[in-house]
Tab-separated table of C-alpha atoms in Angstrom:
chain	number	residue	atom	x	y	z
H	27	MET	CA	-71.099	18.132	2.014
H	28	GLU	CA	-70.874	14.338	1.873
H	29	PHE	CA	-68.903	12.068	4.205
H	30	SER	CA	-66.614	10.962	1.343
H	31	ASP	CA	-65.609	14.593	0.780
H	32	LEU	CA	-64.901	15.123	4.470
H	33	MET	CA	-63.128	11.809	5.170
H	34	PRO	CA	-62.041	10.441	1.769
H	35	ALA	CA	-59.554	7.961	3.223
H	36	ILE	CA	-62.093	6.311	5.511
H	37	ALA	CA	-64.789	6.373	2.846
H	38	GLY	CA	-62.436	4.917	0.230
H	39	MET	CA	-61.142	2.075	2.405
H	40	THR	CA	-61.872	-1.397	0.935
H	41	TRP	CA	-61.200	-4.903	2.270
H	42	LYS	CA	-58.177	-5.097	-0.045
H	43	HIS	CA	-56.643	-2.049	1.625
H	44	LEU	CA	-57.222	-3.653	5.015
H	45	VAL	CA	-55.577	-6.892	3.829
H	46	MET	CA	-52.521	-4.919	2.693
H	47	ILE	CA	-52.323	-3.006	5.973
H	48	GLY	CA	-52.442	-6.440	7.641
H	49	VAL	CA	-49.582	-7.593	5.382
H	50	GLY	CA	-47.612	-4.491	6.401
H	51	LEU	CA	-48.212	-5.178	10.091
H	52	THR	CA	-47.161	-8.825	9.593
H	53	LEU	CA	-43.890	-7.740	7.958
H	54	ILE	CA	-43.222	-5.334	10.840
H	55	TYR	CA	-43.997	-8.123	13.331
H	56	LEU	CA	-41.622	-10.544	11.556
H	57	ALA	CA	-38.909	-7.875	11.508
H	58	ILE	CA	-39.188	-6.882	15.178
H	59	LYS	CA	-40.301	-10.049	16.943
H	60	LYS	CA	-38.651	-12.706	14.758
H	61	ASN	CA	-35.695	-10.616	13.577
H	62	TYR	CA	-36.328	-11.737	9.943
H	63	GLU	CA	-34.327	-9.379	7.679
H	64	PRO	CA	-35.462	-6.378	9.789
H	65	THR	CA	-33.504	-3.864	7.717
H	66	LEU	CA	-35.765	-4.568	4.764
H	67	LEU	CA	-38.958	-6.071	6.107
H	68	LEU	CA	-39.586	-3.218	8.532
H	69	PRO	CA	-39.363	-0.419	5.918
H	70	MET	CA	-41.372	-2.581	3.489
H	71	GLY	CA	-44.040	-3.225	6.112
H	72	PHE	CA	-44.339	0.419	7.084
H	73	GLY	CA	-44.295	1.449	3.427
H	74	ALA	CA	-47.121	-1.013	2.722
H	75	ILE	CA	-49.245	0.768	5.346
H	76	LEU	CA	-48.340	4.169	3.874
H	77	ALA	CA	-49.217	3.060	0.352
H	78	ASN	CA	-52.545	1.474	1.270
H	79	ILE	CA	-54.306	4.303	3.018
H	80	PRO	CA	-56.676	5.529	0.307
H	81	TYR	CA	-55.664	8.810	-1.312
H	82	SER	CA	-52.282	8.580	0.436
H	83	ALA	CA	-50.177	11.578	-0.562
H	84	VAL	CA	-47.020	9.441	-0.549
H	85	LEU	CA	-48.288	8.200	-3.931
H	86	THR	CA	-49.105	10.462	-6.855
H	87	GLN	CA	-52.877	11.053	-6.924
H	88	GLU	CA	-54.811	11.707	-10.121
H	89	ASP	CA	-55.974	15.183	-9.121
H	90	SER	CA	-52.650	16.281	-7.633
H	91	VAL	CA	-49.905	18.195	-9.391
H	92	ILE	CA	-47.337	17.132	-6.785
H	93	LYS	CA	-45.748	13.711	-7.216
H	94	GLY	CA	-45.940	11.373	-4.238
H	95	ALA	CA	-42.647	10.851	-2.387
H	96	LEU	CA	-42.669	7.069	-2.860
H	97	ASP	CA	-43.258	7.491	-6.591
H	98	VAL	CA	-40.374	9.970	-6.764
H	99	PHE	CA	-38.107	7.455	-4.996
H	100	PHE	CA	-39.363	4.661	-7.262
H	101	ASP	CA	-38.728	6.584	-10.479
H	102	ALA	CA	-35.296	7.678	-9.292
H	103	GLY	CA	-34.078	4.506	-7.604
H	104	ILE	CA	-35.902	1.409	-8.784
H	105	ALA	CA	-37.015	2.205	-12.339
H	106	THR	CA	-33.456	3.309	-13.083
H	107	GLU	CA	-31.991	0.299	-11.134
H	108	VAL	CA	-29.820	2.712	-9.137
H	109	PHE	CA	-30.809	1.467	-5.656
H	110	PRO	CA	-30.134	-2.256	-6.277
H	111	LEU	CA	-26.872	-1.443	-8.039
H	112	LEU	CA	-25.715	0.713	-5.126
H	113	ILE	CA	-26.553	-2.219	-2.849
H	114	PHE	CA	-24.289	-4.370	-5.040
H	115	ILE	CA	-21.393	-1.946	-4.428
H	116	ALA	CA	-22.023	-2.290	-0.693
H	117	ILE	CA	-22.223	-6.096	-0.870
H	118	GLY	CA	-19.048	-6.232	-2.978
H	119	ALA	CA	-17.253	-4.164	-0.351
H	120	MET	CA	-18.409	-6.617	2.320
H	121	ILE	CA	-17.330	-9.824	0.557
H	122	ASP	CA	-13.953	-11.393	1.134
H	123	PHE	CA	-13.290	-13.650	-1.864
H	124	SER	CA	-10.151	-15.205	-0.369
H	125	PRO	CA	-11.994	-18.312	1.016
H	126	LEU	CA	-12.719	-19.241	-2.621
H	127	PHE	CA	-8.983	-19.550	-3.257
H	128	GLN	CA	-8.662	-22.269	-0.626
H	129	ARG	CA	-10.803	-24.656	-2.632
H	130	PRO	CA	-11.909	-23.121	-5.941
H	131	ILE	CA	-13.831	-26.254	-6.981
H	132	LEU	CA	-16.523	-25.208	-4.485
H	133	LEU	CA	-17.345	-22.378	-6.891
H	134	LEU	CA	-19.246	-24.921	-8.993
H	135	PHE	CA	-21.886	-25.224	-6.273
H	136	GLY	CA	-22.673	-21.598	-6.975
H	137	ALA	CA	-23.886	-22.880	-10.352
H	138	ALA	CA	-25.571	-26.095	-9.183
H	139	ALA	CA	-27.608	-24.312	-6.531
H	140	GLN	CA	-29.270	-22.140	-9.181
H	141	PHE	CA	-31.116	-25.227	-10.441
H	142	GLY	CA	-34.359	-24.231	-8.684
H	143	ILE	CA	-34.518	-20.938	-10.575
H	144	PHE	CA	-34.812	-22.716	-13.893
H	145	VAL	CA	-37.135	-25.490	-12.657
H	146	THR	CA	-39.442	-22.825	-11.221
H	147	MET	CA	-39.310	-20.821	-14.420
H	148	VAL	CA	-40.527	-23.864	-16.367
H	149	LEU	CA	-43.203	-24.625	-13.763
H	150	ALA	CA	-44.471	-21.040	-13.698
H	151	THR	CA	-45.261	-21.192	-17.408
H	152	LEU	CA	-47.616	-24.104	-16.637
H	153	PHE	CA	-49.541	-21.800	-14.278
H	154	GLY	CA	-50.158	-19.425	-17.166
H	155	PHE	CA	-47.392	-16.899	-16.509
H	156	SER	CA	-45.628	-15.476	-19.561
H	157	ILE	CA	-41.971	-16.371	-20.085
H	158	PHE	CA	-40.921	-12.907	-18.807
H	159	GLU	CA	-43.037	-13.277	-15.669
H	160	ALA	CA	-41.886	-16.874	-15.149
H	161	ALA	CA	-38.212	-15.862	-15.334
H	162	SER	CA	-38.805	-13.073	-12.795
H	163	ILE	CA	-40.550	-15.488	-10.431
H	164	GLY	CA	-37.823	-18.108	-10.787
H	165	ILE	CA	-35.119	-15.650	-9.781
H	166	ILE	CA	-36.646	-15.504	-6.267
H	167	GLY	CA	-34.770	-18.778	-5.726
H	168	ALA	CA	-31.446	-16.982	-6.086
H	169	ALA	CA	-32.017	-15.667	-2.547
H	170	ASP	CA	-30.612	-12.413	-3.828
H	171	GLY	CA	-32.899	-9.422	-3.280
H	172	PRO	CA	-31.208	-6.847	-5.539
H	173	THR	CA	-30.954	-9.326	-8.455
H	174	SER	CA	-34.637	-10.227	-8.040
H	175	ILE	CA	-35.591	-6.535	-8.102
H	176	ILE	CA	-33.522	-5.790	-11.213
H	177	VAL	CA	-34.819	-8.803	-13.177
H	178	ALA	CA	-38.456	-8.262	-12.138
H	179	ASN	CA	-38.278	-4.530	-12.829
H	180	ILE	CA	-37.110	-5.159	-16.383
H	181	MET	CA	-39.188	-8.224	-17.236
H	182	ALA	CA	-42.361	-8.046	-15.157
H	183	PRO	CA	-42.665	-4.688	-13.355
H	184	GLU	CA	-46.275	-5.460	-12.422
H	185	LEU	CA	-45.010	-8.356	-10.254
H	186	LEU	CA	-42.244	-6.397	-8.541
H	187	GLY	CA	-44.127	-6.100	-5.224
H	188	PRO	CA	-44.828	-9.782	-4.532
H	189	ILE	CA	-41.453	-10.866	-5.965
H	190	SER	CA	-39.542	-8.477	-3.662
H	191	VAL	CA	-41.557	-9.517	-0.624
H	192	ALA	CA	-40.986	-13.203	-1.439
H	193	ALA	CA	-37.251	-12.752	-2.146
H	194	TYR	CA	-36.513	-10.916	1.094
H	195	SER	CA	-38.865	-12.951	3.292
H	196	TYR	CA	-37.473	-16.278	2.109
H	197	MET	CA	-33.882	-15.078	2.519
H	198	ALA	CA	-34.749	-14.635	6.170
H	199	LEU	CA	-36.293	-18.095	6.299
H	200	VAL	CA	-33.126	-19.949	5.196
H	201	PRO	CA	-32.691	-21.506	8.689
H	202	ILE	CA	-36.218	-22.908	8.442
H	203	ILE	CA	-36.336	-23.893	4.749
H	204	GLN	CA	-32.916	-25.500	4.188
H	205	PRO	CA	-32.389	-27.997	7.067
H	206	PRO	CA	-35.379	-30.298	6.369
H	207	ILE	CA	-34.526	-30.481	2.632
H	208	ILE	CA	-30.909	-31.314	3.445
H	209	ARG	CA	-31.890	-33.992	5.980
H	210	LEU	CA	-34.290	-35.495	3.450
H	211	LEU	CA	-31.601	-35.785	0.771
H	212	THR	CA	-28.628	-36.928	2.868
H	213	SER	CA	-27.829	-39.899	5.068
H	214	LYS	CA	-26.457	-39.575	8.608
H	215	LYS	CA	-23.111	-40.874	7.300
H	216	GLU	CA	-22.972	-38.142	4.653
H	217	ARG	CA	-23.798	-35.427	7.170
H	218	LEU	CA	-20.965	-36.622	9.392
H	219	MET	CA	-18.380	-36.276	6.615
H	220	ARG	CA	-15.453	-34.061	7.508
H	221	MET	CA	-13.760	-31.856	4.952
H	222	GLN	CA	-10.103	-31.039	4.763
H	223	SER	CA	-9.523	-27.366	4.132
H	224	ASP	CA	-6.273	-25.509	3.728
H	225	THR	CA	-7.011	-22.793	6.270
H	226	ASN	CA	-3.361	-21.711	6.247
H	227	LYS	CA	-3.456	-20.815	2.572
H	228	LYS	CA	-2.684	-17.160	2.059
H	229	VAL	CA	-3.763	-15.145	-0.964
H	230	SER	CA	-1.610	-12.305	-2.268
H	231	LYS	CA	-2.960	-8.779	-2.456
H	232	THR	CA	-2.279	-8.681	-6.213
H	233	THR	CA	-4.474	-11.752	-6.673
H	234	LEU	CA	-7.330	-10.225	-4.693
H	235	VAL	CA	-7.072	-6.994	-6.718
H	236	MET	CA	-6.853	-8.836	-10.054
H	237	PHE	CA	-9.816	-11.101	-9.290
H	238	PRO	CA	-12.672	-8.535	-9.481
H	239	ILE	CA	-11.145	-6.902	-12.558
H	240	LEU	CA	-10.701	-10.174	-14.465
H	241	ILE	CA	-14.142	-11.479	-13.510
H	242	THR	CA	-15.756	-8.241	-14.689
H	243	VAL	CA	-13.925	-8.267	-18.018
H	244	LEU	CA	-14.665	-11.952	-18.673
H	245	ALA	CA	-18.323	-11.709	-17.628
H	246	GLY	CA	-18.720	-8.604	-19.776
H	247	LEU	CA	-17.164	-10.219	-22.813
H	248	ILE	CA	-19.365	-13.334	-22.562
H	249	ALA	CA	-22.626	-11.734	-21.394
H	250	PRO	CA	-22.597	-7.913	-21.487
H	251	SER	CA	-26.099	-7.892	-19.974
H	252	SER	CA	-24.621	-9.233	-16.732
H	253	LEU	CA	-22.279	-6.236	-16.409
H	254	PRO	CA	-24.461	-3.943	-14.289
H	255	LEU	CA	-24.884	-6.761	-11.767
H	256	ILE	CA	-21.426	-8.326	-11.707
H	257	GLY	CA	-19.650	-5.041	-12.480
H	258	PHE	CA	-21.038	-3.129	-9.504
H	259	LEU	CA	-20.483	-6.116	-7.195
H	260	MET	CA	-16.861	-6.369	-8.305
H	261	PHE	CA	-16.375	-2.589	-8.174
H	262	GLY	CA	-17.353	-2.685	-4.504
H	263	ASN	CA	-14.936	-5.547	-3.977
H	264	LEU	CA	-12.109	-3.703	-5.736
H	265	ILE	CA	-12.634	-0.731	-3.395
H	266	ARG	CA	-12.275	-3.174	-0.503
H	267	GLU	CA	-9.181	-4.980	-1.771
H	268	CYS	CA	-7.178	-2.160	-3.351
H	269	GLY	CA	-5.895	-1.025	0.043
H	270	VAL	CA	-5.900	2.697	-0.793
H	271	LEU	CA	-9.631	3.377	-0.366
H	272	ASN	CA	-10.254	2.062	3.121
H	273	SER	CA	-12.444	5.004	4.031
H	274	LEU	CA	-14.619	4.508	0.927
H	275	SER	CA	-14.765	0.775	1.566
H	276	LYS	CA	-16.025	1.341	5.110
H	277	SER	CA	-18.536	3.923	3.877
H	278	ALA	CA	-19.822	1.483	1.251
H	279	GLN	CA	-20.150	-1.289	3.836
H	280	ASN	CA	-21.919	0.886	6.403
H	281	GLU	CA	-23.391	4.262	5.444
H	282	LEU	CA	-24.113	3.437	1.786
H	283	ALA	CA	-25.570	0.007	2.623
H	284	ASN	CA	-27.737	1.424	5.412
H	285	LEU	CA	-29.030	4.434	3.507
H	286	VAL	CA	-29.864	2.589	0.307
H	287	THR	CA	-31.427	-0.348	2.176
H	288	LEU	CA	-33.647	2.105	4.031
H	289	LEU	CA	-34.795	3.769	0.816
H	290	LEU	CA	-35.046	0.480	-1.105
H	291	GLY	CA	-37.351	-1.105	1.462
H	292	ILE	CA	-39.799	1.754	1.730
H	293	THR	CA	-39.750	2.405	-2.019
H	294	ILE	CA	-40.509	-1.212	-2.892
H	295	ALA	CA	-43.608	-0.825	-0.754
H	296	SER	CA	-45.017	1.567	-3.332
H	297	THR	CA	-45.527	-1.512	-5.540
H	298	MET	CA	-47.549	-3.179	-2.779
H	299	GLN	CA	-50.782	-1.340	-3.493
H	300	ALA	CA	-53.945	-3.314	-2.835
H	301	GLU	CA	-55.159	-3.446	-6.430
H	302	GLN	CA	-51.830	-4.857	-7.674
H	303	PHE	CA	-51.046	-7.097	-4.701
H	304	VAL	CA	-54.296	-8.700	-3.533
H	305	ARG	CA	-54.636	-11.142	-6.420
H	306	LEU	CA	-54.503	-14.891	-6.903
H	307	ASP	CA	-51.227	-14.433	-8.807
H	308	THR	CA	-49.553	-13.204	-5.620
H	309	ILE	CA	-50.295	-16.505	-3.861
H	310	PHE	CA	-48.884	-18.433	-6.838
H	311	ILE	CA	-45.767	-16.242	-6.823
H	312	LEU	CA	-45.187	-16.762	-3.097
H	313	GLY	CA	-45.683	-20.525	-3.517
H	314	LEU	CA	-43.418	-20.761	-6.560
H	315	GLY	CA	-40.784	-18.722	-4.707
H	316	ILE	CA	-40.619	-21.369	-1.954
H	317	PHE	CA	-40.438	-24.054	-4.641
H	318	ALA	CA	-37.447	-22.282	-6.239
H	319	PHE	CA	-35.687	-22.103	-2.877
H	320	VAL	CA	-36.280	-25.792	-2.156
H	321	PHE	CA	-34.986	-26.894	-5.550
H	322	ASP	CA	-31.939	-24.618	-5.317
H	323	THR	CA	-31.028	-26.280	-2.031
H	324	ALA	CA	-31.679	-29.722	-3.513
H	325	GLY	CA	-29.595	-28.867	-6.596
H	326	GLY	CA	-26.570	-27.996	-4.465
H	327	VAL	CA	-26.855	-31.090	-2.257
H	328	LEU	CA	-27.383	-33.508	-5.146
H	329	PHE	CA	-24.513	-31.984	-7.133
H	330	ALA	CA	-22.214	-32.566	-4.141
H	331	LYS	CA	-23.288	-36.209	-4.049
H	332	LEU	CA	-22.623	-36.500	-7.779
H	333	MET	CA	-19.190	-34.887	-7.458
H	334	ASN	CA	-18.267	-37.233	-4.626
H	335	LEU	CA	-18.563	-40.160	-7.036
H	336	PHE	CA	-15.532	-38.817	-8.915
H	337	LEU	CA	-13.484	-37.100	-6.198
H	338	PRO	CA	-10.677	-38.891	-4.315
H	339	GLU	CA	-11.414	-39.814	-0.675
H	340	ASP	CA	-9.533	-36.859	0.856
H	341	LYS	CA	-11.227	-34.334	-1.447
H	342	LYS	CA	-14.836	-35.421	-0.976
H	343	VAL	CA	-17.387	-32.751	-0.098
H	344	ASN	CA	-19.924	-32.956	2.701
H	345	PRO	CA	-23.185	-32.801	0.676
H	346	MET	CA	-24.659	-30.326	3.161
H	347	VAL	CA	-22.094	-27.781	1.976
H	348	GLY	CA	-23.629	-27.911	-1.518
H	349	ALA	CA	-26.725	-26.188	-0.142
H	350	CYS	CA	-24.651	-23.054	0.550
H	351	GLY	CA	-24.477	-22.404	-3.202
H	352	ILE	CA	-27.437	-20.037	-2.830
H	353	SER	CA	-26.764	-16.357	-2.389
H	354	ALA	CA	-28.051	-15.835	1.177
H	355	PHE	CA	-24.683	-14.847	2.656
H	356	PRO	CA	-23.546	-15.647	5.318
H	357	MET	CA	-26.788	-17.071	6.693
H	358	SER	CA	-26.704	-20.231	4.614
H	359	ALA	CA	-23.067	-20.953	5.574
H	360	ARG	CA	-23.910	-20.472	9.249
H	361	VAL	CA	-26.910	-22.791	8.998
H	362	ILE	CA	-24.834	-25.564	7.404
H	363	HIS	CA	-22.001	-25.108	9.902
H	364	GLY	CA	-24.563	-25.331	12.705
H	365	MET	CA	-26.102	-28.476	11.213
H	366	GLY	CA	-22.662	-30.069	10.909
H	367	ARG	CA	-21.819	-29.324	14.541
H	368	LYS	CA	-25.185	-30.611	15.691
H	369	GLU	CA	-24.444	-33.981	14.068
H	370	ASP	CA	-20.800	-34.057	15.125
H	371	PRO	CA	-19.646	-31.215	17.446
H	372	PRO	CA	-15.943	-31.197	16.384
H	373	ASN	CA	-16.893	-31.039	12.684
H	374	TYR	CA	-16.119	-27.500	11.509
H	375	LEU	CA	-17.663	-26.905	8.099
H	376	LEU	CA	-17.598	-23.115	8.327
H	377	MET	CA	-14.701	-22.457	5.927
H	378	PRO	CA	-15.910	-24.662	3.031
H	379	ALA	CA	-19.445	-23.441	3.672
H	380	ILE	CA	-18.314	-19.802	3.444
H	381	SER	CA	-16.341	-20.552	0.237
H	382	THR	CA	-19.432	-22.140	-1.325
H	383	ASN	CA	-21.683	-19.314	-0.155
H	384	VAL	CA	-19.361	-16.748	-1.767
H	385	GLY	CA	-19.577	-18.810	-4.969
H	386	GLY	CA	-23.365	-18.637	-4.616
H	387	GLN	CA	-23.242	-14.861	-4.552
H	388	ILE	CA	-21.351	-14.823	-7.823
H	389	GLY	CA	-23.644	-17.522	-9.259
H	390	SER	CA	-26.874	-15.665	-8.507
H	391	VAL	CA	-25.600	-12.503	-10.166
H	392	ILE	CA	-24.478	-14.467	-13.229
H	393	VAL	CA	-27.868	-16.175	-13.484
H	394	GLY	CA	-29.559	-12.766	-13.290
H	395	GLY	CA	-27.385	-11.541	-16.150
H	396	LEU	CA	-28.010	-14.686	-18.208
H	397	ILE	CA	-31.767	-14.441	-17.761
H	398	LEU	CA	-31.667	-10.809	-18.852
H	399	LEU	CA	-29.733	-11.939	-21.924
H	400	LEU	CA	-31.511	-15.167	-22.874
H	401	VAL	CA	-35.200	-14.450	-22.272
H	402	PRO	CA	-35.478	-11.408	-24.569
H	403	LEU	CA	-33.215	-13.161	-27.086
H	404	PHE	CA	-35.459	-16.232	-27.433
H	405	ALA	CA	-38.830	-14.685	-26.617
H	406	GLY	CA	-38.253	-11.746	-28.929
W	20	MET	CA	-47.564	-28.122	-23.732
W	21	ASN	CA	-47.775	-24.403	-24.455
W	22	GLU	CA	-45.214	-22.354	-26.316
W	23	ALA	CA	-43.998	-20.567	-23.181
W	24	PHE	CA	-43.286	-23.931	-21.536
W	25	MET	CA	-41.129	-25.129	-24.432
W	26	LEU	CA	-39.335	-21.800	-24.487
W	27	ALA	CA	-38.749	-21.970	-20.734
W	28	LEU	CA	-37.300	-25.476	-21.099
W	29	LYS	CA	-34.933	-24.289	-23.799
W	30	ILE	CA	-33.828	-21.199	-21.862
W	31	SER	CA	-33.388	-23.286	-18.695
W	32	GLY	CA	-31.104	-25.749	-20.455
W	33	ILE	CA	-28.967	-23.032	-21.990
W	34	GLY	CA	-29.047	-20.938	-18.818
W	35	LEU	CA	-27.923	-23.743	-16.522
W	36	ALA	CA	-25.164	-24.717	-18.954
W	37	GLY	CA	-24.191	-21.038	-19.124
W	38	VAL	CA	-23.836	-20.688	-15.346
W	39	PHE	CA	-21.637	-23.791	-15.217
W	40	LEU	CA	-19.567	-22.417	-18.094
W	41	PHE	CA	-19.083	-19.110	-16.275
W	42	MET	CA	-18.173	-20.800	-13.011
W	43	THR	CA	-15.740	-23.151	-14.747
W	44	ILE	CA	-14.039	-20.155	-16.382
W	45	PHE	CA	-13.888	-18.371	-13.003
W	46	TYR	CA	-12.419	-21.559	-11.495
W	47	PHE	CA	-9.560	-21.456	-13.985
W	48	VAL	CA	-9.149	-17.699	-13.416
W	49	ILE	CA	-8.715	-18.345	-9.686
W	50	ILE	CA	-6.228	-21.151	-10.281
W	51	GLY	CA	-4.361	-19.008	-12.836
W	52	ILE	CA	-4.009	-15.763	-10.883
W	53	ASP	CA	-3.187	-17.654	-7.703
W	54	LYS	CA	-0.302	-19.334	-9.564
W	55	LEU	CA	0.812	-16.121	-11.279
W	56	PHE	CA	0.715	-13.972	-8.153
W	57	PRO	CA	1.401	-16.274	-5.198
W	58	HIS	CA	1.512	-14.921	-1.644
W	59	GLU	CA	4.994	-13.840	-0.495
W	60	ASP	CA	5.154	-16.632	2.085
W	61	ASP	CA	4.399	-19.284	-0.551
W	62	LEU	CA	6.984	-17.730	-2.857
W	63	LYS	CA	9.680	-17.814	-0.147
W	64	GLU	CA	8.815	-21.406	0.598
W	65	LYS	CA	9.244	-22.325	-3.075
W	66	THR	CA	12.491	-20.402	-3.663
W	67	HIS	CA	14.106	-21.145	-0.263
W	68	PRO	CA	12.573	-24.396	1.007
W	69	GLN	CA	15.556	-24.859	3.372
W	70	LEU	CA	14.506	-21.714	5.286
W	71	ASN	CA	11.216	-23.269	6.075
W	72	ASP	CA	12.890	-26.573	7.024
W	73	THR	CA	15.262	-24.734	9.352
W	74	ASN	CA	12.367	-22.929	10.978
W	75	ASN	CA	10.526	-26.185	11.416
W	76	ASN	CA	13.627	-27.902	12.885
W	77	ASN	CA	14.178	-25.044	15.297
W	78	SER	CA	10.643	-25.238	16.498
């Protein structure tokens, strides 16, 4: 009997497997020690270790008749898009859209701060990625994990692992990535700007119930491909706002979100196998993901500066708030509020920042839907 | 420039315009439904402004 028959896992271990186990340990370290998106990075890190022990039975092996558990989860939850869509229901149930009604114009930043997605998509094609791969890489900039997973799964399933890792890791790095970009693009005077917000404005229940329904119908009529994304988000929100499903709303916000996040994280790890992950492309994807994030932030800030040229004095927007147009909610809003208070302690930017951040959540989902519509349409 | 690059440029232009179009439509939806279904307090203020004045005077 040979050693490889007795200890196949040890005999089959390569340097690539060891690199991936190191990646898994790093993700677990970031989750526990740095508190970076622990709900996702910890399951992903542990899953990466599980998936990179040679002949691991959590993955389907060639000579086995039993399917590996991670492959079963993947086929059931990711390939079918069920897990990310369930996460959208949970997110929808968590979002309060009423801040948007205080100053609806801030919704436009949810569009401007998607700029980096498209710039990155163009850039990625110069690195030799196909248009489908480039679009999937660009969407990392949306700072929206479920949207990134859905787009990558449809357009470039072979890149799903690195794209998911990049999307969730960078979401956690918003407090590190955004402030230097914002400081670079704004003057001290601009950062000190105060914004008037109508915090006393109340929104009727009918309005809050009508909003998710109307948005779903309109989005569906214009871009039906966006319906799974926007529809499930708005369904979750309708459960929250209708007032007769409080128990379901709480379940969606807590139990559903927790359970699906747990399964999503560990299942994504099945795409982090050494042969697929340890490649030069992965480094490009991680780099381009940062680029998308930076340009999304810049897009929001510069759009605010542009808008200020046309807005009356009392309606001007602090350009820092434009950076909240990304989807990382509520982290981005908190970061901007913190930056505002650091410059000028009595300057409370939280409400406009939250409004913009909510707009960013809608914007990222719309961009996901548009990419799913436009790329196959033009690329054939 | 390769074909994918030109395609990406085209899709980016249309995509960015599309997001702005969506958001502009949603902006008008928000304005519209907020006007159509105002909060009860706002409605009272509009139909009985004197009530609000009285309250303010009393305080």
